[in-house]
Coordinates of C-alpha atoms and ligand atoms in Angstrom, one line a residue:
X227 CA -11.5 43.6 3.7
X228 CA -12.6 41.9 6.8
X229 CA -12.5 43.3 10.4
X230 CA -10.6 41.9 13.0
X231 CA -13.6 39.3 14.3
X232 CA -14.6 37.8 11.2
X233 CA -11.6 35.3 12.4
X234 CA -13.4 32.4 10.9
X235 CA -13.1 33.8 7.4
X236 CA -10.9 30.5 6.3
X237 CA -14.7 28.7 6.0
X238 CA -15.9 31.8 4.0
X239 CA -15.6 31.6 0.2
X240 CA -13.6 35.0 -1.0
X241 CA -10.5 35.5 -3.5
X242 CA -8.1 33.9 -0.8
X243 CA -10.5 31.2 0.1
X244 CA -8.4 28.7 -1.8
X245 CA -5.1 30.4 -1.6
X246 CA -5.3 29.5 2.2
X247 CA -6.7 25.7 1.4
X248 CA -4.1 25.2 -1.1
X249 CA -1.1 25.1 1.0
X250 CA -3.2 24.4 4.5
X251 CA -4.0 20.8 2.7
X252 CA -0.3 21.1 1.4
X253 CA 1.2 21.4 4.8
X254 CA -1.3 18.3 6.1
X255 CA -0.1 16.0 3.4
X256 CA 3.8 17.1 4.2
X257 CA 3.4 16.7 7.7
X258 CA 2.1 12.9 6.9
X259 CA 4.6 12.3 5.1
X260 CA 7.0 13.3 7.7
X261 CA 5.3 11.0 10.6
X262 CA 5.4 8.4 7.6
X263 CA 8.8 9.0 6.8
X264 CA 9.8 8.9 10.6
X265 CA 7.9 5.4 11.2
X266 CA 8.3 3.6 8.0
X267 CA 10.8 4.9 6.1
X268 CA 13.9 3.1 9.3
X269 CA 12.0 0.1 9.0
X270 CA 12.1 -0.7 5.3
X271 CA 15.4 0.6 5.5
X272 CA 16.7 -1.8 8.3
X273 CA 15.3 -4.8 7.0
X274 CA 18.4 -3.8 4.0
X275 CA 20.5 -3.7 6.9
X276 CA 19.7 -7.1 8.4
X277 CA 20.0 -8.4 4.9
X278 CA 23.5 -6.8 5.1
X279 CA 24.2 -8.4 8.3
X280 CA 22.8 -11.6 7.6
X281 CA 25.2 -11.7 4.3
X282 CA 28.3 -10.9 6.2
X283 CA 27.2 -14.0 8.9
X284 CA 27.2 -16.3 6.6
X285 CA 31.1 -15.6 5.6
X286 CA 31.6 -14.6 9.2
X287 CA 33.2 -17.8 11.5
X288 CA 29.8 -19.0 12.9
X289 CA 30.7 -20.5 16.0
X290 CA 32.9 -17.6 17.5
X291 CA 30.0 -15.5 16.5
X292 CA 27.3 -17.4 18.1
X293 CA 28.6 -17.3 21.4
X294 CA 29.6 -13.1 20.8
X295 CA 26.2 -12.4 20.5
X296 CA 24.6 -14.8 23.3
X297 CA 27.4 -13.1 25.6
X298 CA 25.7 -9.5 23.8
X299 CA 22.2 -10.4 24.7
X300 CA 21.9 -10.6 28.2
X301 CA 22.6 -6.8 28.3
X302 CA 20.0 -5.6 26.4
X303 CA 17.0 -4.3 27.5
X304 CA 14.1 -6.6 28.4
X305 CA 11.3 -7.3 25.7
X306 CA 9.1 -9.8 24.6
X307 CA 10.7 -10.9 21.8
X308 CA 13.8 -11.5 23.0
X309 CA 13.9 -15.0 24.5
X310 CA 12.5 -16.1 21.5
X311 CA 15.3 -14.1 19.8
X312 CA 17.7 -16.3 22.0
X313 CA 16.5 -19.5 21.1
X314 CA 16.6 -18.4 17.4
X315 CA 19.4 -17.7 17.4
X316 CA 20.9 -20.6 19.2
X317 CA 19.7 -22.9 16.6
X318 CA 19.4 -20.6 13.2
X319 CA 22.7 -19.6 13.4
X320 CA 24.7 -22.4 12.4
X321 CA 21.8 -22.8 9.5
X322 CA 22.2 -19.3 8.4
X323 CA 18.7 -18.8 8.0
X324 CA 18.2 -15.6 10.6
X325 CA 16.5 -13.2 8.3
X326 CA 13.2 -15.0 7.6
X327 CA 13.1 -15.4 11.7
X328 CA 13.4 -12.2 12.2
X329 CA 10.5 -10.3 12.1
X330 CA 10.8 -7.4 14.8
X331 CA 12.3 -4.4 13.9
X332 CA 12.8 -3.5 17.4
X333 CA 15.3 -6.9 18.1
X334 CA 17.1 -6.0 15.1
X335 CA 17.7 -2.5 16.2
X336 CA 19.1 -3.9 19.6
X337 CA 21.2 -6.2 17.8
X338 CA 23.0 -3.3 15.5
X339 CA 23.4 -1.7 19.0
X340 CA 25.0 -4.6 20.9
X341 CA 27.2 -5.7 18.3
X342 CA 29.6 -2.6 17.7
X343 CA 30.2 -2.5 21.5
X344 CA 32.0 -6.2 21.2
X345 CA 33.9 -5.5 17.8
X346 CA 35.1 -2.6 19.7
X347 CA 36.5 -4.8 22.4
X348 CA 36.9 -7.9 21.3
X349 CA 38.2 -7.2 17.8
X350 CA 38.2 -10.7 16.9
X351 CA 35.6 -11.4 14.8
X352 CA 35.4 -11.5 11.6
X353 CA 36.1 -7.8 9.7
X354 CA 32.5 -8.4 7.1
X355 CA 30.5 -8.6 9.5
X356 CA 31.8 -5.1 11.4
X357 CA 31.2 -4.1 7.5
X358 CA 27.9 -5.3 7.6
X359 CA 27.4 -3.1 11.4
X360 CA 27.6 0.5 9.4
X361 CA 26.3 3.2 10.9
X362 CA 22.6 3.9 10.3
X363 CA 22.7 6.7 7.5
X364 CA 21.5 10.2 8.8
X365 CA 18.0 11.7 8.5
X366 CA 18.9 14.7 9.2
X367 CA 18.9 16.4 6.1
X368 CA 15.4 14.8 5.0
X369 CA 13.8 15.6 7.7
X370 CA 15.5 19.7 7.2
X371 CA 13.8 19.9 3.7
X372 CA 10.4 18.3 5.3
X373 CA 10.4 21.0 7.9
X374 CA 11.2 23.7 5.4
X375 CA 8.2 22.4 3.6
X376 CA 6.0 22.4 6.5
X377 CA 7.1 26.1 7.7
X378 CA 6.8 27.1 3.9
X379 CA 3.1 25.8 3.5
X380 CA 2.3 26.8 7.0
X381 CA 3.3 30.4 6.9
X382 CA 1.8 31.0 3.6
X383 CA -1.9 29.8 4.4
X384 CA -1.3 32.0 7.7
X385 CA -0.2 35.3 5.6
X386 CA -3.3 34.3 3.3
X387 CA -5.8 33.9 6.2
X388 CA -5.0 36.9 7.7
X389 CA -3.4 39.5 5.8
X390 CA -6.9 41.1 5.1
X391 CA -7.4 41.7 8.6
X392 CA -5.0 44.3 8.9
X393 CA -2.4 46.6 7.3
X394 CA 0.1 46.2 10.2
X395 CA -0.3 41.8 10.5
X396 CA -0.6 41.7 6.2
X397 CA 2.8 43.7 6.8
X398 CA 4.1 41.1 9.1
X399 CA 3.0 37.9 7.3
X400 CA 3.8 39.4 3.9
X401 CA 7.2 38.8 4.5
X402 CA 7.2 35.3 6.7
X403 CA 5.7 34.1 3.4
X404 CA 8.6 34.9 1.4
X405 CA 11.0 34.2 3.9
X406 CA 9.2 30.7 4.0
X407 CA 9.7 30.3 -0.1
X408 CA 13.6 30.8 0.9
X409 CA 13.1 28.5 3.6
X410 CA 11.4 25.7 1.5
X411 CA 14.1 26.7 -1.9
X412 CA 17.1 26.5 1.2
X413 CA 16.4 23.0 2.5
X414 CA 15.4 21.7 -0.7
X415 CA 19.1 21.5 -1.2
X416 CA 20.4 19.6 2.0
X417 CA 19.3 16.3 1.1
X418 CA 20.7 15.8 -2.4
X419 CA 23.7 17.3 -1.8
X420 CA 24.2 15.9 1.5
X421 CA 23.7 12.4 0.2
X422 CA 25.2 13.3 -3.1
X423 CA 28.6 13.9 -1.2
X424 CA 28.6 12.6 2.0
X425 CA 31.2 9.9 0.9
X426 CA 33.7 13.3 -0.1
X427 CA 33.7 16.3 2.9
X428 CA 35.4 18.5 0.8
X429 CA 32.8 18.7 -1.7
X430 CA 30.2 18.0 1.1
X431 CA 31.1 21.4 3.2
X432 CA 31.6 23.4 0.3
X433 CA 28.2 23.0 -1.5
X434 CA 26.6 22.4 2.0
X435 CA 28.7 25.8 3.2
X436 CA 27.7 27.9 0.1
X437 CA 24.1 26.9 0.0
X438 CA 23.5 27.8 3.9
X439 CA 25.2 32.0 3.2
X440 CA 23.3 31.8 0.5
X441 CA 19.9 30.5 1.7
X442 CA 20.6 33.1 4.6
X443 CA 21.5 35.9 3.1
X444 CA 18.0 35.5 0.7
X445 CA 16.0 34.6 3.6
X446 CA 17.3 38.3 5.2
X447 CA 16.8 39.9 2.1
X448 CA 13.2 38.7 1.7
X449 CA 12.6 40.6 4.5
X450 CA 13.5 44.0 4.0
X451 CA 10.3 46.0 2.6
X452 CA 11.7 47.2 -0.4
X453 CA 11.0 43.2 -1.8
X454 CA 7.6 43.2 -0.9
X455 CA 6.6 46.5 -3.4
X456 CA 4.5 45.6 -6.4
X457 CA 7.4 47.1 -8.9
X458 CA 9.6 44.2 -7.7
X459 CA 7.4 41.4 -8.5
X460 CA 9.5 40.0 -11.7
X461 CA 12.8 40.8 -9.9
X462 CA 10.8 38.4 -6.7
X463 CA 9.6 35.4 -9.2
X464 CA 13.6 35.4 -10.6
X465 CA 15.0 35.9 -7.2
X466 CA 13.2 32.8 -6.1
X467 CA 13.9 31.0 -9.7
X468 CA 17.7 32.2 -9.5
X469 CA 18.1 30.9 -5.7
X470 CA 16.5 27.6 -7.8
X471 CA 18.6 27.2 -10.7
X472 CA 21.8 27.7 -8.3
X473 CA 21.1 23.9 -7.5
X474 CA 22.1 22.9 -10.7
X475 CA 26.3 22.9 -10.5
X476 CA 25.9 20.0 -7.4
X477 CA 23.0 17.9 -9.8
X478 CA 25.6 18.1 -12.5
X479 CA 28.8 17.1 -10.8
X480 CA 26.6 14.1 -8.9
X481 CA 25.9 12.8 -12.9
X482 CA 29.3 13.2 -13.2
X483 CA 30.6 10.9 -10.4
X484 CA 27.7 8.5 -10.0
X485 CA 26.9 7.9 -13.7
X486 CA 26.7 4.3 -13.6
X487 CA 24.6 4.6 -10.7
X488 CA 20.9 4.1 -11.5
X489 CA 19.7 6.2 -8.3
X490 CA 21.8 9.1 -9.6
X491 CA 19.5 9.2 -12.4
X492 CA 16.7 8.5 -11.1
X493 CA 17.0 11.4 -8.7
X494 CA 17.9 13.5 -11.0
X495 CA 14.4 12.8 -13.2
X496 CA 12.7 14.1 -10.2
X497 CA 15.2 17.0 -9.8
X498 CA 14.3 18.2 -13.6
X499 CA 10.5 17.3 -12.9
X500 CA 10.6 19.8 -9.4
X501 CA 12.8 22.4 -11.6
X502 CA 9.9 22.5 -14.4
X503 CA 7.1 22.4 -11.7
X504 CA 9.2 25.4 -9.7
X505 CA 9.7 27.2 -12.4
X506 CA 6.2 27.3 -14.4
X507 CA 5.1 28.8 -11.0
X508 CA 7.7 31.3 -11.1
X509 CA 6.8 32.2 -14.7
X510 CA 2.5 32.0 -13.7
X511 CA 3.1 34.3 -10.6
X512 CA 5.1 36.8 -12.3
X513 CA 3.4 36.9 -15.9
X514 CA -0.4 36.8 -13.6
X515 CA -1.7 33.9 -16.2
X516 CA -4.4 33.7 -16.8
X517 CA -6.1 37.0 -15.0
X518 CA -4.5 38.7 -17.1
X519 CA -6.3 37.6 -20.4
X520 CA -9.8 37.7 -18.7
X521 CA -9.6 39.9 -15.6
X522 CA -12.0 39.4 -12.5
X523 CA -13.2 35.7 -14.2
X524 CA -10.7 34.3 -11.8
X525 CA -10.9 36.2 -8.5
X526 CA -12.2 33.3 -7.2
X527 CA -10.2 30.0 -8.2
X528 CA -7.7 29.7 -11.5
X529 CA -6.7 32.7 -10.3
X530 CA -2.1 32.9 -10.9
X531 CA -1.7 32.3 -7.0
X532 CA -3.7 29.4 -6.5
X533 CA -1.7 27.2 -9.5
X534 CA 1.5 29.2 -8.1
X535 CA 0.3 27.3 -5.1
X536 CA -0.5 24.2 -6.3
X537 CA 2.6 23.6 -8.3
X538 CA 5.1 24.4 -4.9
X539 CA 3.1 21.7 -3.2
X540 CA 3.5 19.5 -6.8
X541 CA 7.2 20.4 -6.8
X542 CA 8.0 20.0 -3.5
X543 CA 6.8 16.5 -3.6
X544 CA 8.5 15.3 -6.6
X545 CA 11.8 16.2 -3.4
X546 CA 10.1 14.0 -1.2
X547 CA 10.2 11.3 -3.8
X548 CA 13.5 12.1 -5.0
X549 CA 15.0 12.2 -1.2
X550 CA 13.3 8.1 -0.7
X551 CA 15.4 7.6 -3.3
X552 CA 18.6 9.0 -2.0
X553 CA 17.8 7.1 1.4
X554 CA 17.6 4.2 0.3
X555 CA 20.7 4.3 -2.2
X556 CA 23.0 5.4 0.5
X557 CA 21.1 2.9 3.2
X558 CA 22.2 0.3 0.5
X559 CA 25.3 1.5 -0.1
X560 CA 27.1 3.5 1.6
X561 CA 29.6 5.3 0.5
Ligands
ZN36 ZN1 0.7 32.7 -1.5

Protein backbone atom coordinates (compact mmCIF):
# COMPACT_ATOMS: atom_id res chain seq x y z
CA UNK A 1 0.00 0.00 0.00
CA UNK A 2 1.28 3.31 -0.90
CA UNK A 3 -0.14 6.76 0.39
CA UNK A 4 -1.50 9.21 -1.62
CA UNK A 5 2.08 11.08 -2.48
CA UNK A 6 4.17 8.32 -3.40
CA UNK A 7 2.52 9.39 -6.96
CA UNK A 8 5.75 8.42 -8.73
CA UNK A 9 5.35 4.80 -7.78
CA UNK A 10 5.16 3.78 -11.70
CA UNK A 11 9.40 4.12 -11.44
CA UNK A 12 9.27 2.05 -8.22
CA UNK A 13 9.80 -1.73 -8.63
CA UNK A 14 6.62 -3.56 -6.62
CA UNK A 15 4.06 -6.45 -7.71
CA UNK A 16 2.36 -3.91 -10.18
CA UNK A 17 5.49 -2.45 -11.39
CA UNK A 18 5.18 -4.40 -14.70
CA UNK A 19 1.46 -4.74 -14.77
CA UNK A 20 1.44 -0.89 -15.37
CA UNK A 21 4.58 -1.17 -18.00
CA UNK A 22 3.01 -3.91 -19.74
CA UNK A 23 0.07 -2.19 -21.26
CA UNK A 24 1.70 1.58 -20.80
CA UNK A 25 4.39 0.32 -23.62
CA UNK A 26 1.24 -1.57 -25.11
CA UNK A 27 -0.82 1.60 -25.48
CA UNK A 28 2.59 3.56 -27.03
CA UNK A 29 3.05 0.96 -29.66
CA UNK A 30 -0.99 1.03 -30.56
CA UNK A 31 -0.97 4.64 -30.59
CA UNK A 32 2.01 4.41 -33.38
CA UNK A 33 0.44 2.32 -35.12
CA UNK A 34 -2.48 4.46 -35.32
CA UNK A 35 -0.49 7.82 -36.43
CA UNK A 36 1.20 5.13 -38.88
CA UNK A 37 -1.92 3.76 -40.02
CA UNK A 38 -3.40 7.45 -40.47
CA UNK A 39 -0.20 8.65 -42.59
CA UNK A 40 0.85 5.54 -44.44
CA UNK A 41 -1.60 3.22 -44.53
CA UNK A 42 -4.00 6.14 -47.57
CA UNK A 43 -0.88 6.40 -49.26
CA UNK A 44 0.00 2.80 -50.13
CA UNK A 45 -3.51 2.43 -50.55
CA UNK A 46 -3.94 5.27 -53.17
CA UNK A 47 -1.14 4.47 -55.18
CA UNK A 48 -3.82 1.03 -55.93
CA UNK A 49 -6.19 3.62 -56.71
CA UNK A 50 -4.15 5.57 -59.29
CA UNK A 51 -3.19 2.13 -60.64
CA UNK A 52 -6.99 1.78 -60.93
CA UNK A 53 -7.36 4.96 -62.54
CA UNK A 54 -4.59 4.74 -64.75
CA UNK A 55 -6.05 1.19 -66.00
CA UNK A 56 -9.41 2.60 -66.80
CA UNK A 57 -7.48 5.67 -68.88
CA UNK A 58 -6.03 3.69 -70.99
CA UNK A 59 -9.53 2.12 -72.26
CA UNK A 60 -11.05 5.50 -71.56
CA UNK A 61 -11.34 7.84 -75.02
CA UNK A 62 -8.03 9.82 -74.47
CA UNK A 63 -8.60 12.92 -76.15
CA UNK A 64 -12.20 13.74 -74.57
CA UNK A 65 -10.48 12.95 -71.41
CA UNK A 66 -7.46 15.10 -71.71
CA UNK A 67 -9.22 18.19 -72.18
CA UNK A 68 -11.97 17.04 -68.97
CA UNK A 69 -9.22 17.15 -66.77
CA UNK A 70 -7.25 20.32 -68.01
CA UNK A 71 -10.82 22.02 -67.85
CA UNK A 72 -10.74 20.19 -63.84
CA UNK A 73 -7.40 21.61 -62.94
CA UNK A 74 -7.68 25.14 -62.97
CA UNK A 75 -10.05 24.70 -59.92
CA UNK A 76 -8.06 23.12 -57.68
CA UNK A 77 -6.23 24.43 -55.01
CA UNK A 78 -2.81 25.96 -55.65
CA UNK A 79 0.47 23.77 -55.03
CA UNK A 80 3.67 23.16 -56.18
CA UNK A 81 3.28 20.31 -57.96
CA UNK A 82 0.64 21.16 -59.95
CA UNK A 83 1.98 22.99 -63.05
CA UNK A 84 4.19 20.32 -63.42
CA UNK A 85 1.13 18.05 -63.03
CA UNK A 86 -0.31 20.15 -66.11
CA UNK A 87 2.39 19.77 -68.35
CA UNK A 88 2.34 15.91 -67.48
CA UNK A 89 -0.39 15.55 -68.25
CA UNK A 90 -0.63 17.40 -71.42
CA UNK A 91 1.97 15.18 -72.98
CA UNK A 92 1.64 11.69 -70.86
CA UNK A 93 -1.68 11.34 -71.58
CA UNK A 94 -1.91 10.31 -75.04
CA UNK A 95 1.27 7.91 -74.01
CA UNK A 96 -0.57 6.41 -71.14
CA UNK A 97 2.26 6.45 -69.11
CA UNK A 98 0.76 8.75 -65.95
CA UNK A 99 1.52 6.51 -63.16
CA UNK A 100 5.38 6.38 -63.09
CA UNK A 101 4.95 10.49 -63.35
CA UNK A 102 3.08 10.61 -60.65
CA UNK A 103 4.71 10.72 -57.60
CA UNK A 104 2.70 13.01 -55.15
CA UNK A 105 0.16 11.64 -53.21
CA UNK A 106 -1.31 15.00 -52.62
CA UNK A 107 -1.95 15.64 -56.78
CA UNK A 108 -3.53 12.39 -56.89
CA UNK A 109 -5.86 13.04 -54.09
CA UNK A 110 -6.92 16.31 -55.85
CA UNK A 111 -7.36 14.53 -59.01
CA UNK A 112 -9.90 11.70 -57.30
CA UNK A 113 -11.60 14.95 -56.02
CA UNK A 114 -12.00 16.87 -59.30
CA UNK A 115 -12.92 14.16 -61.46
CA UNK A 116 -16.31 12.91 -59.87
CA UNK A 117 -17.56 16.61 -59.99
CA UNK A 118 -17.28 16.40 -64.09
CA UNK A 119 -18.74 12.70 -64.40
CA UNK A 120 -21.49 14.18 -62.41
CA UNK A 121 -22.13 16.90 -64.93
CA UNK A 122 -20.78 16.01 -67.92
CA UNK A 123 -21.64 12.34 -67.97
CA UNK A 124 -19.91 11.80 -71.09
CA UNK A 125 -16.93 10.16 -70.49
CA UNK A 126 -16.18 6.99 -70.56
CA UNK A 127 -18.21 4.69 -67.72
CA UNK A 128 -14.40 2.69 -66.58
CA UNK A 129 -13.02 5.35 -65.74
CA UNK A 130 -16.07 6.63 -63.29
CA UNK A 131 -15.39 2.80 -62.21
CA UNK A 132 -11.97 3.43 -61.62
CA UNK A 133 -13.15 7.07 -59.36
CA UNK A 134 -14.65 4.71 -56.38
CA UNK A 135 -15.11 6.03 -53.36
CA UNK A 136 -12.12 5.89 -50.96
CA UNK A 137 -12.99 2.84 -48.60
CA UNK A 138 -13.85 3.98 -44.99
CA UNK A 139 -11.46 3.96 -41.93
CA UNK A 140 -13.71 4.23 -39.73
CA UNK A 141 -14.03 1.04 -38.30
CA UNK A 142 -10.10 0.51 -38.14
CA UNK A 143 -9.52 3.37 -36.55
CA UNK A 144 -12.81 2.26 -33.76
CA UNK A 145 -10.84 -1.04 -32.85
CA UNK A 146 -7.43 1.19 -32.67
CA UNK A 147 -9.10 3.42 -30.20
CA UNK A 148 -10.62 0.67 -28.24
CA UNK A 149 -7.17 -0.66 -27.98
CA UNK A 150 -5.75 2.51 -26.89
CA UNK A 151 -8.60 3.14 -24.19
CA UNK A 152 -8.24 -0.65 -23.19
CA UNK A 153 -4.25 -0.42 -22.61
CA UNK A 154 -4.64 3.09 -21.26
CA UNK A 155 -7.21 2.49 -18.51
CA UNK A 156 -5.64 -0.68 -17.45
CA UNK A 157 -1.93 0.75 -16.68
CA UNK A 158 -4.09 3.68 -14.96
CA UNK A 159 -6.27 1.17 -12.65
CA UNK A 160 -2.73 -0.54 -12.08
CA UNK A 161 -0.84 2.65 -11.12
CA UNK A 162 -3.21 3.72 -8.87
CA UNK A 163 -5.44 1.38 -7.43
CA UNK A 164 -3.10 0.96 -4.33
CA UNK A 165 -3.44 4.45 -3.43
CA UNK A 166 -6.80 4.18 -2.30
CA UNK A 167 -9.92 1.98 -1.58
CA UNK A 168 -12.36 4.57 -3.09
CA UNK A 169 -9.96 5.41 -6.73
CA UNK A 170 -8.98 1.18 -6.76
CA UNK A 171 -12.98 1.15 -6.67
CA UNK A 172 -13.31 3.41 -9.47
CA UNK A 173 -10.52 2.11 -11.82
CA UNK A 174 -11.28 -1.48 -10.98
CA UNK A 175 -14.14 -1.25 -13.14
CA UNK A 176 -12.83 1.26 -16.11
CA UNK A 177 -10.48 -1.68 -16.54
CA UNK A 178 -13.04 -4.07 -17.26
CA UNK A 179 -15.16 -1.90 -18.92
CA UNK A 180 -11.99 -1.19 -21.18
CA UNK A 181 -11.58 -5.30 -21.87
CA UNK A 182 -15.32 -4.85 -23.32
CA UNK A 183 -14.25 -1.90 -25.03
CA UNK A 184 -11.11 -3.44 -26.64
CA UNK A 185 -13.32 -7.30 -27.20
CA UNK A 186 -16.37 -4.61 -28.69
CA UNK A 187 -14.33 -2.85 -31.40
CA UNK A 188 -12.34 -5.75 -32.18
CA UNK A 189 -15.44 -6.75 -34.12
CA UNK A 190 -16.16 -3.50 -36.34
CA UNK A 191 -13.53 -4.01 -38.73
CA UNK A 192 -13.94 -7.60 -39.89
CA UNK A 193 -17.38 -7.55 -40.03
CA UNK A 194 -17.67 -4.21 -41.46
CA UNK A 195 -15.35 -5.01 -44.28
CA UNK A 196 -16.58 -8.57 -44.31
CA UNK A 197 -20.10 -7.18 -45.31
CA UNK A 198 -19.96 -3.91 -46.40
CA UNK A 199 -20.85 -5.13 -50.09
CA UNK A 200 -24.44 -6.76 -48.26
CA UNK A 201 -26.33 -4.09 -45.60
CA UNK A 202 -28.51 -6.59 -44.52
CA UNK A 203 -25.97 -8.73 -43.13
CA UNK A 204 -23.75 -5.55 -42.41
CA UNK A 205 -26.46 -3.98 -39.81
CA UNK A 206 -27.42 -7.07 -38.45
CA UNK A 207 -23.93 -8.34 -37.18
CA UNK A 208 -22.88 -4.63 -36.81
CA UNK A 209 -26.45 -4.11 -34.83
CA UNK A 210 -26.07 -7.21 -32.57
CA UNK A 211 -22.49 -6.77 -31.78
CA UNK A 212 -23.01 -2.86 -30.59
CA UNK A 213 -26.30 -4.20 -27.73
CA UNK A 214 -24.15 -6.67 -27.06
CA UNK A 215 -20.77 -4.91 -26.53
CA UNK A 216 -23.08 -2.32 -24.53
CA UNK A 217 -24.92 -4.29 -22.55
CA UNK A 218 -21.33 -6.12 -21.21
CA UNK A 219 -19.62 -2.92 -21.05
CA UNK A 220 -22.76 -1.85 -18.41
CA UNK A 221 -22.60 -5.01 -16.75
CA UNK A 222 -18.83 -4.76 -16.09
CA UNK A 223 -19.64 -2.12 -14.11
CA UNK A 224 -21.93 -3.15 -11.61
CA UNK A 225 -19.85 -4.26 -8.35
CA UNK A 226 -21.16 -7.53 -8.06
CA UNK A 227 -18.44 -8.39 -11.27
CA UNK A 228 -15.63 -7.06 -9.52
CA UNK A 229 -15.93 -9.77 -6.23
CA UNK A 230 -13.17 -12.29 -6.15
CA UNK A 231 -15.97 -15.35 -6.27
CA UNK A 232 -16.70 -14.17 -9.80
CA UNK A 233 -13.32 -14.36 -11.25
CA UNK A 234 -14.04 -17.62 -13.58
CA UNK A 235 -17.57 -16.38 -14.36
CA UNK A 236 -15.22 -12.70 -15.49
CA UNK A 237 -12.34 -14.69 -17.57
CA UNK A 238 -15.57 -16.69 -19.50
CA UNK A 239 -17.61 -13.56 -19.66
CA UNK A 240 -14.75 -11.92 -21.51
CA UNK A 241 -13.98 -15.39 -23.51
CA UNK A 242 -17.84 -15.83 -24.30
CA UNK A 243 -18.18 -11.99 -25.56
CA UNK A 244 -14.95 -13.45 -27.71
CA UNK A 245 -16.03 -16.54 -29.11
CA UNK A 246 -19.51 -14.71 -30.17
CA UNK A 247 -17.26 -13.41 -33.12
CA UNK A 248 -17.05 -16.62 -34.58
CA UNK A 249 -20.76 -16.97 -36.58
CA UNK A 250 -19.56 -13.59 -38.84
CA UNK A 251 -15.72 -15.35 -39.36
CA UNK A 252 -17.55 -18.42 -40.50
CA UNK A 253 -20.15 -17.00 -42.85
CA UNK A 254 -17.18 -14.54 -44.34
CA UNK A 255 -15.30 -18.28 -45.27
CA UNK A 256 -18.37 -19.06 -46.54
CA UNK A 257 -18.94 -16.27 -49.20
CA UNK A 258 -15.27 -15.28 -49.89
CA UNK A 259 -13.75 -18.72 -50.08
CA UNK A 260 -11.86 -18.20 -53.19
CA UNK A 261 -10.65 -15.16 -51.83
CA UNK A 262 -7.10 -15.36 -50.47
CA UNK A 263 -7.56 -12.32 -47.98
CA UNK A 264 -10.54 -14.17 -46.46
CA UNK A 265 -8.13 -16.59 -45.33
CA UNK A 266 -5.54 -14.86 -44.65
CA UNK A 267 -7.63 -12.82 -42.20
CA UNK A 268 -8.97 -15.42 -40.83
CA UNK A 269 -5.31 -17.06 -39.83
CA UNK A 270 -4.91 -13.97 -37.83
CA UNK A 271 -8.44 -14.27 -36.44
CA UNK A 272 -7.67 -17.98 -35.08
CA UNK A 273 -4.09 -16.72 -33.97
CA UNK A 274 -5.90 -13.47 -31.72
CA UNK A 275 -8.65 -16.19 -30.57
CA UNK A 276 -5.74 -18.60 -29.20
CA UNK A 277 -3.70 -15.55 -27.85
CA UNK A 278 -7.26 -14.20 -26.16
CA UNK A 279 -8.06 -17.08 -24.95
CA UNK A 280 -4.71 -18.62 -23.22
CA UNK A 281 -5.04 -15.26 -21.26
CA UNK A 282 -8.45 -15.94 -20.35
CA UNK A 283 -7.52 -19.49 -19.24
CA UNK A 284 -3.86 -17.88 -17.25
CA UNK A 285 -5.96 -15.18 -15.49
CA UNK A 286 -8.54 -17.31 -14.29
CA UNK A 287 -6.59 -20.72 -13.45
CA UNK A 288 -3.60 -17.92 -11.71
CA UNK A 289 -0.68 -20.03 -13.72
CA UNK A 290 1.88 -20.24 -12.59
CA UNK A 291 1.52 -18.56 -8.84
CA UNK A 292 -0.37 -20.98 -8.15
CA UNK A 293 2.27 -23.93 -8.31
CA UNK A 294 4.98 -21.72 -6.54
CA UNK A 295 3.30 -18.94 -4.58
CA UNK A 296 5.09 -15.52 -3.83
CA UNK A 297 8.11 -16.66 -6.59
CA UNK A 298 6.21 -14.48 -8.89
CA UNK A 299 4.94 -11.43 -7.03
CA UNK A 300 7.26 -9.60 -8.97
CA UNK A 301 7.18 -10.63 -12.82
CA UNK A 302 5.75 -14.08 -14.37
CA UNK A 303 3.24 -13.37 -12.13
CA UNK A 304 -0.71 -14.61 -14.23
CA UNK A 305 -1.47 -10.79 -14.85
CA UNK A 306 1.59 -9.68 -16.43
CA UNK A 307 1.35 -12.75 -19.33
CA UNK A 308 -2.57 -11.99 -19.09
CA UNK A 309 -1.16 -8.66 -20.12
CA UNK A 310 1.18 -9.38 -22.54
CA UNK A 311 -0.94 -11.72 -24.54
CA UNK A 312 -3.98 -8.77 -24.99
CA UNK A 313 -1.24 -6.56 -26.34
CA UNK A 314 0.04 -9.99 -28.56
CA UNK A 315 -3.67 -10.54 -29.55
CA UNK A 316 -4.69 -7.39 -30.18
CA UNK A 317 -1.96 -6.95 -32.65
CA UNK A 318 -2.42 -10.04 -34.60
CA UNK A 319 -6.20 -7.35 -35.36
CA UNK A 320 -4.09 -4.73 -36.45
CA UNK A 321 -2.45 -7.03 -38.91
CA UNK A 322 -5.49 -8.82 -39.82
CA UNK A 323 -7.44 -5.27 -40.34
CA UNK A 324 -4.22 -4.08 -43.09
CA UNK A 325 -5.31 -6.90 -44.62
CA UNK A 326 -8.96 -6.21 -44.90
CA UNK A 327 -7.99 -2.54 -46.07
CA UNK A 328 -6.24 -3.35 -48.52
CA UNK A 329 -8.59 -6.25 -50.03
CA UNK A 330 -11.57 -3.96 -50.07
CA UNK A 331 -9.15 -0.82 -51.26
CA UNK A 332 -8.43 -3.31 -54.22
CA UNK A 333 -11.61 -4.42 -54.57
CA UNK A 334 -14.44 -3.20 -53.69
CA UNK A 335 -17.20 -4.87 -53.29
ZN1 LIG B 1 -4.58 -5.69 -15.49
Amino acid sequence: MADEADFPSIFRIHNETLNIWTHLIGFFIFLSLTIYTAMKVPKVVDLQALQQISDALKKADLKKLQSEILTCLPSLPNMPDLNKLREELKTSIPLMDLVPSLSSWHVMEHLHNCLPEIFAAGNHIDAQVLQGMKEPITRRPFFTFLGGAMFCLFASSTYHLLSCHSERLSYIMLRLDYAGIAALIATSFYPPVYYSFMCDPFFCNVYLGSTTVLRIATILFSLLPMFQSPKFRKIRASFFFGMGMSGVAPIIHKLILFWQQPEALHTTLYEILMGVLYGVGALVYAARVPERWMPGKFDIAGHSHQLFHILVVAGAFTHYQAGLVYLKWRDQNGC
